Coordinates of C-alpha atoms in Angstrom, one line a residue:
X1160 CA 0.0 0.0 0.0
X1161 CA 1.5 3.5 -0.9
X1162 CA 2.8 5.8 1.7
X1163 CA 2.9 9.5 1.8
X1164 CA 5.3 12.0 2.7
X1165 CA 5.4 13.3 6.5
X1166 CA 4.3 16.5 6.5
X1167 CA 2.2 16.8 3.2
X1168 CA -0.9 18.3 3.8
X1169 CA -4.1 16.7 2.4
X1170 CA -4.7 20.0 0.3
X1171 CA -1.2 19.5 -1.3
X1172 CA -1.5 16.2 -1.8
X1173 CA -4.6 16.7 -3.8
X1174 CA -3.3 19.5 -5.8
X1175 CA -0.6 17.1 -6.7
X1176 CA -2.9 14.2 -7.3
X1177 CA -4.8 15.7 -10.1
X1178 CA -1.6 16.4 -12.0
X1179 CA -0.6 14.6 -15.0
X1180 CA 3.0 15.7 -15.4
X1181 CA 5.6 13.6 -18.0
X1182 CA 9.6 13.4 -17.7
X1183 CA 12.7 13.4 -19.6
X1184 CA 14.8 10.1 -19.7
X1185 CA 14.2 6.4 -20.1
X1186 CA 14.2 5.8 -16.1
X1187 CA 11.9 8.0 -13.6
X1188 CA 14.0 11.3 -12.0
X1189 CA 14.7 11.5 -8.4
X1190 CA 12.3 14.3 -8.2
X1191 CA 9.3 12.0 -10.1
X1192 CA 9.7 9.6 -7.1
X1193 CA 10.0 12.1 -4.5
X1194 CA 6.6 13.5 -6.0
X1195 CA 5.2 10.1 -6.0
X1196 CA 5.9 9.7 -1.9
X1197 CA 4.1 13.5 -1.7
X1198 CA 0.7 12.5 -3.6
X1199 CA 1.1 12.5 -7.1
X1200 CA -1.0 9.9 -8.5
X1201 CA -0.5 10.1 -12.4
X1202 CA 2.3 10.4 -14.9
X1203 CA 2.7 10.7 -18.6
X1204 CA 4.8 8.9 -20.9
X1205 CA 5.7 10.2 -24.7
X1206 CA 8.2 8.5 -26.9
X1207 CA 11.3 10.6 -25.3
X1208 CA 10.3 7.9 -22.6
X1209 CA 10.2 4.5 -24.5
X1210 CA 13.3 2.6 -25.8
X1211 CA 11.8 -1.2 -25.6
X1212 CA 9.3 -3.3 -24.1
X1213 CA 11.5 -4.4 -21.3
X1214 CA 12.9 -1.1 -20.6
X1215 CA 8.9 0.4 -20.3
X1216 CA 8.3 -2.2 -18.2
X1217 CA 11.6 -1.6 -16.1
X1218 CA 10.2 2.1 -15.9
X1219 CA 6.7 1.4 -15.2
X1220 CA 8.5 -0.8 -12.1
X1221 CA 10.5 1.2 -11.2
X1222 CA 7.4 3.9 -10.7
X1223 CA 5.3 1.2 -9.0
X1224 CA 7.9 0.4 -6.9
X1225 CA 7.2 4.2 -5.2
X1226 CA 3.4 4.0 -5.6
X1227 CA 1.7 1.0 -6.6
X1228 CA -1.6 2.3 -8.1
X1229 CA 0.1 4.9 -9.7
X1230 CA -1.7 5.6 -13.0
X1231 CA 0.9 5.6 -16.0
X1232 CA -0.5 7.7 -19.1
X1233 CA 0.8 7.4 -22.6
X1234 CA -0.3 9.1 -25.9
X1235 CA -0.7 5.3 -28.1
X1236 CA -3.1 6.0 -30.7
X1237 CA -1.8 4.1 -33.3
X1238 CA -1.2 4.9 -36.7
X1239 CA 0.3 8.2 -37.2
X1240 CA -0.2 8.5 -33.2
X1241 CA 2.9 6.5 -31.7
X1242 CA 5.1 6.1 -28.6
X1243 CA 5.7 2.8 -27.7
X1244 CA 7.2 1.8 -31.8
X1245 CA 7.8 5.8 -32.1
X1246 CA 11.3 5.0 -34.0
X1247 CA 9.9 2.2 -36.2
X1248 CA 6.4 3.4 -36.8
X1249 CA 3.5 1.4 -35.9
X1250 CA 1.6 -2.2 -36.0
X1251 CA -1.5 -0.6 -36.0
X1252 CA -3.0 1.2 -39.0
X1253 CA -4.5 4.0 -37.1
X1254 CA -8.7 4.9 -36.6
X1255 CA -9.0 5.7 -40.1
X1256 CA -8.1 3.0 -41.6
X1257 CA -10.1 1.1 -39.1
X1258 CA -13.1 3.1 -40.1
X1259 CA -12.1 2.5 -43.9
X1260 CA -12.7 -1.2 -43.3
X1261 CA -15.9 -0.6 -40.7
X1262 CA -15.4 -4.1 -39.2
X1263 CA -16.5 -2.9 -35.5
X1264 CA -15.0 -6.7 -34.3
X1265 CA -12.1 -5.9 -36.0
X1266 CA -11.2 -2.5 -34.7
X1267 CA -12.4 -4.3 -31.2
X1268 CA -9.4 -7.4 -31.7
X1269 CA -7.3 -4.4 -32.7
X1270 CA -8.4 -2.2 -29.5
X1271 CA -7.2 -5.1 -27.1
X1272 CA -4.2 -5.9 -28.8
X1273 CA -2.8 -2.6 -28.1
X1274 CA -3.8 -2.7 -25.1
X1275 CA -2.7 -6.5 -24.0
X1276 CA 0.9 -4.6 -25.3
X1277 CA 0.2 -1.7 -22.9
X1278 CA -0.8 -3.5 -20.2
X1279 CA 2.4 -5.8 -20.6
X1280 CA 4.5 -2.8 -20.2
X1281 CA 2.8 -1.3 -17.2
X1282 CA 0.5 0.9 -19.0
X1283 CA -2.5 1.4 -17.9
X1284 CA -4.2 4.6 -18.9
X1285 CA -4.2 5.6 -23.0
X1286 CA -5.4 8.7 -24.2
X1287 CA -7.1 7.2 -26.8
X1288 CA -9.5 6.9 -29.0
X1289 CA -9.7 9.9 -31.1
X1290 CA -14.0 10.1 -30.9
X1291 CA -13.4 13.7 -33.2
X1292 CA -15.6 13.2 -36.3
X1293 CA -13.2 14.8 -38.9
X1294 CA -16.1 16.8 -41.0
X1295 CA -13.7 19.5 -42.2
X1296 CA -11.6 18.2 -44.8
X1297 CA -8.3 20.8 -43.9
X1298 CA -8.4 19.8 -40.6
X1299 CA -4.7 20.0 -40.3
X1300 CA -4.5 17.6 -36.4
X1301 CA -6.9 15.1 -36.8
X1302 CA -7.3 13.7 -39.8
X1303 CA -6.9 9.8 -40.2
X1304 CA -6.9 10.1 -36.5
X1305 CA -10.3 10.2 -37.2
X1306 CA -12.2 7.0 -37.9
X1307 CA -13.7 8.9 -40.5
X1308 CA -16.5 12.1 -41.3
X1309 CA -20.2 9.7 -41.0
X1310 CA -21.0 10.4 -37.0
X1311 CA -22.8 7.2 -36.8
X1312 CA -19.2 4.9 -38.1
X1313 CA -17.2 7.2 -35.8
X1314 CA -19.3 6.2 -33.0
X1315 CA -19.7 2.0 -33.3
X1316 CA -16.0 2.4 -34.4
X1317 CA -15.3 4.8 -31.0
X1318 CA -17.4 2.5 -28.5
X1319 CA -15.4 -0.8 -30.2
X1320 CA -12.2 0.5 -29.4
X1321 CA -13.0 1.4 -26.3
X1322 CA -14.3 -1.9 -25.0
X1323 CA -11.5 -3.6 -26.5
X1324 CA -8.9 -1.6 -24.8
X1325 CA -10.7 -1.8 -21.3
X1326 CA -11.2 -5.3 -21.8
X1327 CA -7.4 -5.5 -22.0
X1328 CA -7.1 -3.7 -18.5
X1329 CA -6.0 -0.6 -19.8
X1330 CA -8.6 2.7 -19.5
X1331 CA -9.7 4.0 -22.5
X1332 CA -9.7 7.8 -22.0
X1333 CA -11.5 9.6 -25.1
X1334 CA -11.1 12.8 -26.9
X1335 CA -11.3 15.2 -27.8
X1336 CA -14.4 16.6 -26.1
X1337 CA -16.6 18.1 -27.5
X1338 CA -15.4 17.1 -30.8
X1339 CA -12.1 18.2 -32.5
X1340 CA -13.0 17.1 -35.9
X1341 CA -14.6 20.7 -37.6
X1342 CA -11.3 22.8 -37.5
X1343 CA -9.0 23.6 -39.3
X1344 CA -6.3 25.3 -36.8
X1345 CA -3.9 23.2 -34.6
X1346 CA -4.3 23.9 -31.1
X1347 CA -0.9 22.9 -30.4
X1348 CA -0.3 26.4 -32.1
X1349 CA -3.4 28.6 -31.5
X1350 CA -7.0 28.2 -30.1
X1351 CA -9.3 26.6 -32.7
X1352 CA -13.0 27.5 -32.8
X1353 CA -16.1 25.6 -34.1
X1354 CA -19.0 27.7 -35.4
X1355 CA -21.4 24.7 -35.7
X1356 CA -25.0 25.8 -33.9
X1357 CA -26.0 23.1 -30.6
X1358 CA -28.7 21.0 -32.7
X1359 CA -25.7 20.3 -35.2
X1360 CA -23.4 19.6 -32.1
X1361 CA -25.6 17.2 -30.7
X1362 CA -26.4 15.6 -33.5
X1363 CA -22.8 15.3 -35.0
X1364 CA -19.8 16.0 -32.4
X1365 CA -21.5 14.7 -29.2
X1366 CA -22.7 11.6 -30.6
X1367 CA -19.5 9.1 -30.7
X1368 CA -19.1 10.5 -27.2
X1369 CA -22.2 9.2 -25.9
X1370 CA -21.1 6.1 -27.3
X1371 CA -18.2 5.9 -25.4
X1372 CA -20.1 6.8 -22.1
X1373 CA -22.4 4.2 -23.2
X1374 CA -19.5 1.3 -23.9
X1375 CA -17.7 2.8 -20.0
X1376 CA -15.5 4.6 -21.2
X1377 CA -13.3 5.0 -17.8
X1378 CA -12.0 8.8 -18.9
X1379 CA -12.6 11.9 -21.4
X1380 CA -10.1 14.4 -22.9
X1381 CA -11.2 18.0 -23.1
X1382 CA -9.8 19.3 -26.4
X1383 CA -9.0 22.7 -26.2
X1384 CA -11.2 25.1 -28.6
X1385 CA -14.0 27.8 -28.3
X1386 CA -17.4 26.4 -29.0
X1387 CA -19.3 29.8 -28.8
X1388 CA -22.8 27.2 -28.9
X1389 CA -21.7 25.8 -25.9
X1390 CA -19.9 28.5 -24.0
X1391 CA -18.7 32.3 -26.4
X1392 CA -15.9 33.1 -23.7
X1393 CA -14.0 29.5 -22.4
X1394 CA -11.9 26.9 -24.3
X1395 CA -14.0 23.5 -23.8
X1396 CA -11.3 22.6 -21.4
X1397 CA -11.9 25.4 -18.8
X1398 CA -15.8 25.7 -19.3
X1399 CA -18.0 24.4 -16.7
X1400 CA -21.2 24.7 -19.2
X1401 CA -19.1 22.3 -21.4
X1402 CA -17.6 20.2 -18.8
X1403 CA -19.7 20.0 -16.0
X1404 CA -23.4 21.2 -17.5
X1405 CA -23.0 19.0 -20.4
X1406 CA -20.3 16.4 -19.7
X1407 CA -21.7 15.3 -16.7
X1408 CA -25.1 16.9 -16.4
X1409 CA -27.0 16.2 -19.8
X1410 CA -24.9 13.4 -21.1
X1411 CA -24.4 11.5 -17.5
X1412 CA -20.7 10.9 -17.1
X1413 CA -19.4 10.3 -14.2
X1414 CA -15.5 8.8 -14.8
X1415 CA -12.5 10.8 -14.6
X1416 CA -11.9 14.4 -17.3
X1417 CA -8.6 14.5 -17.8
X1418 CA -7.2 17.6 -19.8
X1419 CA -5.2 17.9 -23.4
X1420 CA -1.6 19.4 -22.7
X1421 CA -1.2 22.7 -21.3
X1422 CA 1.5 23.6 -22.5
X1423 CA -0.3 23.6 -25.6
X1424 CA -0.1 27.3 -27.4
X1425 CA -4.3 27.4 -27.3
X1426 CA -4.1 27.6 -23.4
X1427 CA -0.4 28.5 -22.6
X1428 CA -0.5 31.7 -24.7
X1429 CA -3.8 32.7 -23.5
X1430 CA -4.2 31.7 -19.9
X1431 CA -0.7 30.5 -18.9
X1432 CA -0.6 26.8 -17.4
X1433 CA -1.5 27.7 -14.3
X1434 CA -4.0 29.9 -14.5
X1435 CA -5.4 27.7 -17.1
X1436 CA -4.9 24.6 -14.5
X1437 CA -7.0 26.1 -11.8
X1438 CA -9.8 27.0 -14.3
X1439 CA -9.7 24.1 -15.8
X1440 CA -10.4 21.9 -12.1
X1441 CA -13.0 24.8 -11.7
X1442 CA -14.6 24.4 -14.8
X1443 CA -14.9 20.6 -13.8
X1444 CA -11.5 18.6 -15.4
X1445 CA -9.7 16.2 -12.7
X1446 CA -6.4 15.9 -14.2
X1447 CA -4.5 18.7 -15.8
X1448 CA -2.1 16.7 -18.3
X1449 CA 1.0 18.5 -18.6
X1450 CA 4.3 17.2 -19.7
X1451 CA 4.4 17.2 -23.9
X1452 CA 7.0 20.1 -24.1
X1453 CA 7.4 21.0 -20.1
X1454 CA 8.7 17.9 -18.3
X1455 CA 10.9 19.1 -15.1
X1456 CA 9.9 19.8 -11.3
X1457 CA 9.5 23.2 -11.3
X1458 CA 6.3 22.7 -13.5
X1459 CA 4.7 20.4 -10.7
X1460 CA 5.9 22.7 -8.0
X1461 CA 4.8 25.5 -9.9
X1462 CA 0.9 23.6 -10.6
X1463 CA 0.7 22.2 -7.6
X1464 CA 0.9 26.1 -6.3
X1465 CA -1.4 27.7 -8.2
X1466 CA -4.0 25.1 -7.1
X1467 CA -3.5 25.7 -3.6
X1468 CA -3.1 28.9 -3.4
X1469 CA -6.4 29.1 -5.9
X1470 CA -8.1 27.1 -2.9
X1471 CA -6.7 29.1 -0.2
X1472 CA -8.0 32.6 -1.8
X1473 CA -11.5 31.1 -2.4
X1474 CA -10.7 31.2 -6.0
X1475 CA -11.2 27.7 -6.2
X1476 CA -13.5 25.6 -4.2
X1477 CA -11.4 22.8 -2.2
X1478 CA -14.3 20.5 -2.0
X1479 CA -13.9 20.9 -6.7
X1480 CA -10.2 20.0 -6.1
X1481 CA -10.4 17.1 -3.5
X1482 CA -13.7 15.5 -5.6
X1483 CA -11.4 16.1 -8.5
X1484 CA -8.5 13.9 -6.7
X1485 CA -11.0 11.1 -5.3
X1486 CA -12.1 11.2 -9.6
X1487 CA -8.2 9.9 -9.9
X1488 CA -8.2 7.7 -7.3
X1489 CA -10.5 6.0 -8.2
X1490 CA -9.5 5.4 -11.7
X1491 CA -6.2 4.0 -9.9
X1492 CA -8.1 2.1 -8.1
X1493 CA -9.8 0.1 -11.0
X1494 CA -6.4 0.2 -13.0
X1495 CA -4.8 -1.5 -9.6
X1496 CA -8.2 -4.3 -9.1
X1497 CA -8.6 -4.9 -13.2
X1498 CA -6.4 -8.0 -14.5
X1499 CA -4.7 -7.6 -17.9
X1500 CA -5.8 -10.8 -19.8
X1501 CA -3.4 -12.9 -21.6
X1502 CA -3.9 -12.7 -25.2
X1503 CA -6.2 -15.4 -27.5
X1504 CA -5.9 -17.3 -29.9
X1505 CA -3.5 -17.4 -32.7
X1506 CA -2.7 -14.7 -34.9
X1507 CA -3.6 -11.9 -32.6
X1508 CA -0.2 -10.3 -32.7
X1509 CA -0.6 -9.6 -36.6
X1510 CA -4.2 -8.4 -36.1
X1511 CA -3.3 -4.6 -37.3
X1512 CA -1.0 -5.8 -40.2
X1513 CA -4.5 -7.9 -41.5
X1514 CA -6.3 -4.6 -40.7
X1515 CA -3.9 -2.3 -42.9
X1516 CA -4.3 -5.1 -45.5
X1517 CA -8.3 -4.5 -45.5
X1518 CA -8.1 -1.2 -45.6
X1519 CA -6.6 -0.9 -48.6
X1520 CA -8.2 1.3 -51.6
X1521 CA -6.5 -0.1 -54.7
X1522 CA -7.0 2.0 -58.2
X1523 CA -5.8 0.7 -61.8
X1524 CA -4.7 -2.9 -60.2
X1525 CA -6.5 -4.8 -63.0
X1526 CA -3.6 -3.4 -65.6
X1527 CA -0.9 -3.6 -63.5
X1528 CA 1.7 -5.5 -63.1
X1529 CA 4.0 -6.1 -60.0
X1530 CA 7.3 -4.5 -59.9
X1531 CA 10.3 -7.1 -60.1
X1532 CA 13.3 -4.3 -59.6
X1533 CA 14.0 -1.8 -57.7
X1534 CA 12.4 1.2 -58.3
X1535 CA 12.3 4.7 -56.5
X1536 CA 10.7 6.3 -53.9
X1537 CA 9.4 10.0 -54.3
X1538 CA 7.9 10.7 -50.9
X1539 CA 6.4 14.5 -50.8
X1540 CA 6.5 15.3 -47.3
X1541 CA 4.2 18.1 -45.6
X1542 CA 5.5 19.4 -42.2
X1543 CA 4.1 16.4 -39.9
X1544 CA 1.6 18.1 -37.0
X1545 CA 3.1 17.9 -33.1
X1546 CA 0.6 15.4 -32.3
X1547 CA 2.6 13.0 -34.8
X1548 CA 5.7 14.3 -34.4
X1549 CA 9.0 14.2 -37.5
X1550 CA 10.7 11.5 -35.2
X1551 CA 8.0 8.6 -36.7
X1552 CA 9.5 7.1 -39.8
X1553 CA 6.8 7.0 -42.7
X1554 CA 5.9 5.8 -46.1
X1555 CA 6.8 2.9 -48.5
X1556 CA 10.5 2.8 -49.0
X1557 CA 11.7 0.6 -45.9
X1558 CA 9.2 -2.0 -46.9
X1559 CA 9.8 -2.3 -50.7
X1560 CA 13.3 -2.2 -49.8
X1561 CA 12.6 -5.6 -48.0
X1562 CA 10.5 -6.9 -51.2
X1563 CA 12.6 -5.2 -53.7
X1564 CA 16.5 -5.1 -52.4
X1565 CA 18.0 -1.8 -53.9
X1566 CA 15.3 0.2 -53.6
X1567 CA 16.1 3.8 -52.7
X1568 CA 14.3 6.8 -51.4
X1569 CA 14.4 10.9 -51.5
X1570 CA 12.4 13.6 -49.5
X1571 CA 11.1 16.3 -51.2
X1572 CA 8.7 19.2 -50.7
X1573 CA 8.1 22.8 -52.0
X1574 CA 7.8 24.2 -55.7
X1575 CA 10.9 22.0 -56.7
X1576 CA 10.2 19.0 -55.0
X1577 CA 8.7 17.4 -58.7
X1578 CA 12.3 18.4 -60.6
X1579 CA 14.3 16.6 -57.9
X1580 CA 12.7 13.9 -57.7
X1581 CA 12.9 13.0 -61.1
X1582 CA 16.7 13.8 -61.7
X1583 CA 17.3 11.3 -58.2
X1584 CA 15.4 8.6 -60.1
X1585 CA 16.8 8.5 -63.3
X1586 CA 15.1 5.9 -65.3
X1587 CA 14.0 4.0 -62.5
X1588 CA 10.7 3.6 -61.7
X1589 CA 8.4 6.0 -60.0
X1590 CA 6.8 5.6 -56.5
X1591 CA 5.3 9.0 -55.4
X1592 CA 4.2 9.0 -52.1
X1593 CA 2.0 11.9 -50.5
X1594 CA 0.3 12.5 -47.4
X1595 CA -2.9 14.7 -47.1
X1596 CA -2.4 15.7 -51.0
X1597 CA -5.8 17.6 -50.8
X1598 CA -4.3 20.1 -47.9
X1599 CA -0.9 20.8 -49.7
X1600 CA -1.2 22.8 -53.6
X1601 CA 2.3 22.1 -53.6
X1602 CA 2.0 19.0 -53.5
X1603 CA -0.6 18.3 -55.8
X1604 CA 1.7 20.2 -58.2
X1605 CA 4.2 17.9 -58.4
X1606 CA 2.2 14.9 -58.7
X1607 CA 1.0 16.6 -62.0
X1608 CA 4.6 17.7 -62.8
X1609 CA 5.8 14.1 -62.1
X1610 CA 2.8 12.4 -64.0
X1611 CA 3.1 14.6 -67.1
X1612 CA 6.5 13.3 -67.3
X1613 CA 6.1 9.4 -65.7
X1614 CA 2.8 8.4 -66.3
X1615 CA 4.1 4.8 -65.1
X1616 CA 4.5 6.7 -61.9
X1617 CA 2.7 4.6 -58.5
X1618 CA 1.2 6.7 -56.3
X1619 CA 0.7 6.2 -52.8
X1620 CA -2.0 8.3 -50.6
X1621 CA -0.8 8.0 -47.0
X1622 CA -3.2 10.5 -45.4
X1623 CA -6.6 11.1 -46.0
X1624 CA -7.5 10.2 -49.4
X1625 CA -9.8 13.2 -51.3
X1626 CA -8.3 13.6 -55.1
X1627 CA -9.0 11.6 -57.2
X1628 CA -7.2 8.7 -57.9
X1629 CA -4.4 8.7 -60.5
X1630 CA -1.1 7.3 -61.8
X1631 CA -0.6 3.9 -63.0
X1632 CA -1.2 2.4 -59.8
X1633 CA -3.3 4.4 -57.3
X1634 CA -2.9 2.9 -53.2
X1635 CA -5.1 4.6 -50.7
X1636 CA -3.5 3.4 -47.2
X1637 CA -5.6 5.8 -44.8
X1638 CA -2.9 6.3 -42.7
X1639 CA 1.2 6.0 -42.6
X1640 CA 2.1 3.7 -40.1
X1641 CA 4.2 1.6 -40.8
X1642 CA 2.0 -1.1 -41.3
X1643 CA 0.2 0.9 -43.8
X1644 CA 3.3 1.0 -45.7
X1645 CA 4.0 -2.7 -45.7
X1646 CA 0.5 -3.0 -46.5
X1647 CA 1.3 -0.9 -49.9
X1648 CA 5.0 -2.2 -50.4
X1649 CA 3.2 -5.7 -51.0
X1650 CA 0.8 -4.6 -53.5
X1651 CA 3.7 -3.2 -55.8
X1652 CA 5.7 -6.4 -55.2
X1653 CA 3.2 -8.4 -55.9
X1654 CA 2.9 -10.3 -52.4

């Protein structure tokens, strides 16, 4: 049973408690621990963290061995979402694809599988799934983190995943509420806002939520835009009409709200973290996740400060922060009492390569025949969003380089990108490789460039697919992990 600090008041402990923070390094700091034996109850783990199974489990053990019902966080989407294969890209093919295939069992088997991998490790909160229904097209941070733009798939395909994860023993925590999908600024950058009246709302954004509720979904990320329908002055994330009126009053949850980052520009430019922390356990939110960019011990100090001395000056109500800490708690507790299934059946562990396989959308195959030599890969590459991070390898190359030895591979992007591509390939054959081609002119350019030129060219869509398909070859892959690639890689290669 965990022991606290002497001389850690229950107020302090509670303002640490509801906090969320992540680290630097591959084992937990001296000051993580020392937090741990003061209250903290949560921490968060990005791919900065994560260098194999056995050292996350190490980690995870090594945090346990402090406090054991801590609650370890990680960001493990899947698809273009990854930490724990962050520098190989991931097994998963992402929600999109997912919804691209609409097999609600199969997005289930995928759901657990993840999570039996989590819950291996010591895992046992994901911020996942994505529930945002991604209605505008130049949405430039969801995208095929979406399960797609129909409400009712995103909804049988959010509740799925959300079962299948919890039946693994790892707590599904959805976002982004109220819905992330109908914007088209990052609010890793600035504060989006959603002009969309309440009957459209209810009817569109709020519906995979209530699914989610529905399936037990054990937590809910705030997302962190202005819904004037809902609330003209707050962010979602420090509204109480939003979090606590509708959240919890009309749609009935009771589990644990758990914040996006704060150190993400849309709050931290506006309101600061701490201001925006104490606002945001006012508004209703239990844990304030911080840790994406700021990661040290002057953050939790600094956090854990605001909220007491927000309590102490009547600012904030201390009953709001201490039913905010039971909220975590509580969630440990279930994470601590729920066992982590071993896994079933054979052929589990290749359950998101067979999904990437399904998902495919395959244009021209009927007159084309599978490359036998090398060829080259163009791959146009738009400036990946925060949420995805450059660090992820992507695309096709790796995995025709297995099929087709020799293979090689250039980055391009900009007015030029068509022109250097085609003096690095020489007379080898094309394979252009885009991501999101309907948000990037530039990139649509090239294609055309590259085409007019190579009309043998293969083309590759690794993001959301909207143009229509061309090239000799068209692949649709609704998402770049890296099983998305291999997916493609075996089309070309005949496989």
């Amino acid at each position: 049973m965990t022991t606290f600090a002497s001389g850690t008041d229950t107020l302090t402990r509670d303002a640490l408690t509801v906090l969320q923070p992540g680290f630097t390094g591959t084992t937990a700091p001296d000051w993580l621990l020392r937090r741990l034996g003061e209250g903290l109850a949560s921490v968060g783990l990005f791919g900065r963290n994560i260098a194999s199974p056995e050292q996350l489990a190490a980690l995870t053990a090594q945090l346990r061995a402090e406090r054991d019902d801590v609650l370890v966080a990680i960001d493990e989407e899947g698809g273009d979402v990854t930490r724990l294969e962050v520098g190989t890209g991931s097994s998963f093919p992402g929600n999109h694809a997912l919804g691209a295939v609409d097999d609600v069992e199969l997005t289930r088997e995928v759901a657990f599988e993840m999570g039996r991998r989590l819950a291996a490790c010591g895992v046992n909160l994901n911020w996942a799934p994505s529930a945002d229904v991604n209605s505008n097209a130049a949405n430039p941070v969801i995208g095929v983190r979406s399960f797609g733009a129909d409400t009712a798939l995103v909804a049988r395909h959010t509740a799925a995943y959300v079962t299948g994860l919890q039946s693994a023993g790892v707590a599904a925590c959805t976002k982004h509420f109220p819905g992330h999908g109908d914007t088209a600024v990052d609010s890793h950058h600035a504060l989006p806002r959603i002009d969309a009246d309440a009957s459209v709302l209810a009817e569109r954004e709020l519906s995979p939520f209530r699914a989610a509720i529905a399936a037990g979904t054990r937590a809910v990320m705030s997302a962190h835009i202005l819904v004037p329908a809902l609330d003209p002055d707050h962010p979602a994330t420090l509204s109480r009409p939003v979090l606590t009126d509708l959240l919890r009053g009309e749609l009935g949850y009771t589990g644990l709200i758990v914040t996006d980052g704060m150190e993400m520009q849309a709050i931290a430019a506006t309101y600061g973290i701490e201001r925006g922390s104490v606002l945001a356990i006012a508004a209703g939110a239990d844990a304030i996740c911080v840790g994406g960019g700021l990661a040290d011990d002057e953050t939790v100090r600094r956090l854990r400060d605001a909220l007491v001395a927000a309590v102490r000056s009547g600012e904030l109500a201390e009953a709001r922060l201490a039913e905010a800490a039971e909220r975590v708690r509580e969630l440990a507790r279930w994470t601590a009492t729920t066992a982590a299934p071993a896994a079933e059946g054979e052929g589990r562990k290749d359950v998101g390569l067979v999904a990437a396989r399904r998902a495919l959308r395959v244009t021209a195959a009927s007159s084309f025949t599978a490359l036998t030599e090398a060829p080259f890969v163009a791959a146009f590459t738009p400036v990946a969003n925060i949420a995805v991070g450059d660090e992820t390898p992507w695309g096709v190359a790796a995995e025709l380089a297995r099929l087709l030895p020799g293979t090689e591979t250039g980055s391009y992007r900009g007015e030029d990108a068509a022109r250097a591509a085609l003096e690095a390939a020489g007379d080898r054959r094309v394979v252009a490789v885009v991501r999101d081609e309907h948000r990037h002119p530039w990139m649509a350019a090239a294609l055309d460039t590259l085409l007019s030129s190579r009309p043998d060219t293969i083309i590759v869509e690794m993001g959301v697919p909207q143009a229509s398909p061309r090239g000799a070859l068209h692949i649709a892959t609704y998402g770049a992990a890296r099983v998305c690639g291999r997916a493609a890689a075996e089309v070309i290669a005949g496989e």
